C-alpha positions in Angstrom: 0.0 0.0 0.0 1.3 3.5 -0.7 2.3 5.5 1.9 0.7 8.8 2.0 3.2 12.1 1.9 4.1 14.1 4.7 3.0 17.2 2.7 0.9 17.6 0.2 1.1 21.3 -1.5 -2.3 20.8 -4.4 -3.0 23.1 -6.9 -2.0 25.7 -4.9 -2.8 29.8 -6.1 -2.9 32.9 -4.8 -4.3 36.4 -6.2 -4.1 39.3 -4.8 -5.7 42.6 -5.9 -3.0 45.1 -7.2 -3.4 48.7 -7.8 -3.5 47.9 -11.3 -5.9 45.1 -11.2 -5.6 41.2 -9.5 -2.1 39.7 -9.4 -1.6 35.7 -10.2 0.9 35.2 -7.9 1.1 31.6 -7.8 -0.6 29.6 -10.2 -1.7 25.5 -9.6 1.6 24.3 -7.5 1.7 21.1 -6.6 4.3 18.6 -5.5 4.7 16.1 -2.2 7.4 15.8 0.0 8.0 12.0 1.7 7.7 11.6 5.7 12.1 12.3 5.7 12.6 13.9 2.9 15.0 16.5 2.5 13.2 19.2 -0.2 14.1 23.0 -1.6 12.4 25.0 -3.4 14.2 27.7 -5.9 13.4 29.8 -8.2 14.5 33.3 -9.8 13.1 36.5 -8.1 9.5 37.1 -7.9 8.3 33.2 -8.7 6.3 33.4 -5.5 8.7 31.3 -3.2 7.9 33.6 0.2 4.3 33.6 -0.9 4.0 29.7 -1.3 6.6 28.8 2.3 3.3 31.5 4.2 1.0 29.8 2.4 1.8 26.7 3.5 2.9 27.8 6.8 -0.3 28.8 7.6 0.2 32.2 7.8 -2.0 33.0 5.0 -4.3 31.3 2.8 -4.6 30.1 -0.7 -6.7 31.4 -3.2 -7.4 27.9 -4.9 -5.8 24.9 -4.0 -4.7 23.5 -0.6 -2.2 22.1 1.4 -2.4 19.2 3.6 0.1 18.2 6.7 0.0 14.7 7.6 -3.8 13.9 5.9 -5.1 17.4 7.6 -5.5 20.5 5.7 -3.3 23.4 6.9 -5.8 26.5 8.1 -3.8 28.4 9.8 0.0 28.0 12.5 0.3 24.7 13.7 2.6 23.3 16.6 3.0 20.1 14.1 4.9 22.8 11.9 8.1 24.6 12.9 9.2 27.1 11.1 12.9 28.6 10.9 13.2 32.9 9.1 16.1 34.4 7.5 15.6 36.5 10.4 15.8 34.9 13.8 13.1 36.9 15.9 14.5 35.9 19.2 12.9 37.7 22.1 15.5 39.3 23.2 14.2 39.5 27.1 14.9 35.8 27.2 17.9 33.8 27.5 18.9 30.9 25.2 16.7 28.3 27.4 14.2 31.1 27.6 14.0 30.8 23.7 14.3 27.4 23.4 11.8 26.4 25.7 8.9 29.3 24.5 6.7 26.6 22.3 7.0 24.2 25.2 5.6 27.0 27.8 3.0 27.6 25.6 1.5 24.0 25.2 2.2 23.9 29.1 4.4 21.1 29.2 5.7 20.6 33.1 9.2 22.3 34.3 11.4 19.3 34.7 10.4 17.7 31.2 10.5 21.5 29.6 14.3 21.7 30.5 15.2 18.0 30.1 14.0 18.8 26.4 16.0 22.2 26.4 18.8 20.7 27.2 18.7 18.0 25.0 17.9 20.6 21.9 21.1 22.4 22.9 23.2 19.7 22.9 22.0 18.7 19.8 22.7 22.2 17.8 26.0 22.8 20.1 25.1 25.4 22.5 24.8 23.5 25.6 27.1 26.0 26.9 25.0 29.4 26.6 21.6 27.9 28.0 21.7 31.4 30.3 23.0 33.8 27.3 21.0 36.4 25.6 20.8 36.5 22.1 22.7 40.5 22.4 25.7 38.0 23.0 25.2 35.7 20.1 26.5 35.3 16.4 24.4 35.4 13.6 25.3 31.8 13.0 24.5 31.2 16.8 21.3 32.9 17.0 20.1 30.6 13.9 20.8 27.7 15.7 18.7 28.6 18.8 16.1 29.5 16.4 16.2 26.1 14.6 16.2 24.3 18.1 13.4 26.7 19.3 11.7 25.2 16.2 12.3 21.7 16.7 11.4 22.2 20.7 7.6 21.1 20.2 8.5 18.3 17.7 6.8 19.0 14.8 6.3 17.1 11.9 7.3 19.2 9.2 10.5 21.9 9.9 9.7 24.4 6.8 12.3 26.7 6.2 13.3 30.2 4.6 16.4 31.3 3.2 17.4 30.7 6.7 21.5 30.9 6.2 20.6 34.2 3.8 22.2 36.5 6.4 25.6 35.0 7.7 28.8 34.9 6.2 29.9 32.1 3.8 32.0 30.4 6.0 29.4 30.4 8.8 27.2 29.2 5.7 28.9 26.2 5.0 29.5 25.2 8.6 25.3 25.9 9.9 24.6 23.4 5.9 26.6 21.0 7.6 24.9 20.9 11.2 21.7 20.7 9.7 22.4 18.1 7.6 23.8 16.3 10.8 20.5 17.5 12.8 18.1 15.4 9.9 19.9 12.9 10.0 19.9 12.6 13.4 16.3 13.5 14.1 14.7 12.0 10.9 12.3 15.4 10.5 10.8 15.7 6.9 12.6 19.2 5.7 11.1 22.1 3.4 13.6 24.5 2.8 13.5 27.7 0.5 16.6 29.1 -0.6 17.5 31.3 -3.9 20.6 29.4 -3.6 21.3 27.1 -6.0 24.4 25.4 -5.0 22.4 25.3 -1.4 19.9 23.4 -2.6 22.2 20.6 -4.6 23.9 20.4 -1.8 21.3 20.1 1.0 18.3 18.2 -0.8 16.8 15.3 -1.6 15.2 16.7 -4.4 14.4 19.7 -5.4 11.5 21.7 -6.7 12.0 24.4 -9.1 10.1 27.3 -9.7 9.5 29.8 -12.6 7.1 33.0 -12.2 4.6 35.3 -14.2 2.7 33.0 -12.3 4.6 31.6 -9.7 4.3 27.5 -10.8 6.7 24.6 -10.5 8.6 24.0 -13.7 10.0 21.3 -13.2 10.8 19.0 -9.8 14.8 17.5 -9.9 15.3 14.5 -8.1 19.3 15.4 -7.1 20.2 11.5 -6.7 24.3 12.5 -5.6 26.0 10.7 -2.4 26.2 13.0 0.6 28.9 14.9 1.7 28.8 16.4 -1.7 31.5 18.8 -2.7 31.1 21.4 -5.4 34.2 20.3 -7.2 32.4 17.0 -8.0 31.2 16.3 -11.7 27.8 15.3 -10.3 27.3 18.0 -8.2 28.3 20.8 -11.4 26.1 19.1 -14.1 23.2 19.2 -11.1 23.9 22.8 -10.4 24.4 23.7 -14.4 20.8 22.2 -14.9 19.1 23.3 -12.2 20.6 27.1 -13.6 19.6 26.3 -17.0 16.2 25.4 -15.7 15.8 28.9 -13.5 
């Protein structure tokens, strides 16, 4: 028996009314990503990759179409969804812990268990060390992390993602691509990331889905199909990268 997807993004649209008359932002989207699965999603400049990662974050809805999270249709946030910005919106009041351990608060989840599962979530990203800090004394490559552990806090079943390395430094770049891909393999969490990156993408995903605009829509969806670690000075990796340009 097939086994149903862990996200199923189906005929999505979305119009909006313009000051010159209704906008087709995205037009009929659809694609699945497998319970696991490692997917990005790329595309040039105004394809509607922001719009679609709200859309199926909850945060707004669809025009047509819809989105369903493990066989129930996403309406609106969800704690079965964790969700990881460019920008980290830490509250800055709180310390690392304090962070880490906001979703858990929320859904009322005892003391004792909230920090055992702090703790564990710090470990895993490789800040045990700053549970009291405040994100005032953090990197931009640190503060990401607490973000994507403040994410993974409530266990969700889908971590969706958005150009989340966007604002750090290359180096720190590589290094956070690498911990991440540790962090799913670790953790086994189904992964939507959205990145204009394209070397990102070949090197982080599964497969990925690529976008084209004027309306947003996916083009075509590349099944990447290279043994990780992959290095950009490998042939595979190049021709993957060269055809996922050609197809942008």
């Amino acid at each position: 028996m097939a086994v149903a997807p862990r996200v199923r993004v189906d005929g999505v649209g979305k119009r909006y009314e313009g000051s010159n008359g209704p906008v087709q932002a995205l037009d009929g989207v659809s694609f699945d990503v497998a319970d696991g699965e490692f997917v990005c999603i790329v595309g040039p400049s105004g394809c509607g990759k922001t719009t679609l990662f709200r859309i199926i974050a909850g945060l707004e809805p669809a025009t047509t179409g819809r989105v369903v999270l493990d066989g129930d249709r996403v309406d609106g946030p969800s704690t079965d969804l964790g969700l990881v910005f460019q920008e980290y919106h830490l509250f800055p009041w709180r310390t690392v812990a304090g962070n880490v351990g906001f979703g858990l608060e929320q859904e009322g989840v005892a003391t004792a268990e909230r920090e055992r599962r702090v703790d564990e979530l710090l470990e895993l990203v490789g800040l045990d060390g700053f549970v009291d800090t405040y994100p005032r004394d953090l990197s931009g490559g640190m503060k990401q992390r607490v973000a994507l552990a403040r994410a993974l806090a409530v266990d969700p079943g889908l971590l969706l993602m958005d150009e989340p390395f966007g604002a750090v430094d290359a180096q720190t770049k590589k290094m956070l691509q690498d911990e991440l891909l540790d962090i799913w393999r670790e953790t086994g969490k189904t992964i939507l990331f959205v990145t204009h990156d394209v070397e990102e993408a070949v090197k982080l995903a599964d497969r990925v889905v690529v976008m084209a605009k004027e309306p947003g829509r996916v083009r075509e969806v590349v099944d990447v199909g290279i043994e990780r670690p992959r290095e950009r000075s490998d042939d595979a990796f190049g021709a993957t990268y060269q055809r996922l340009l050609d197809l942008i």
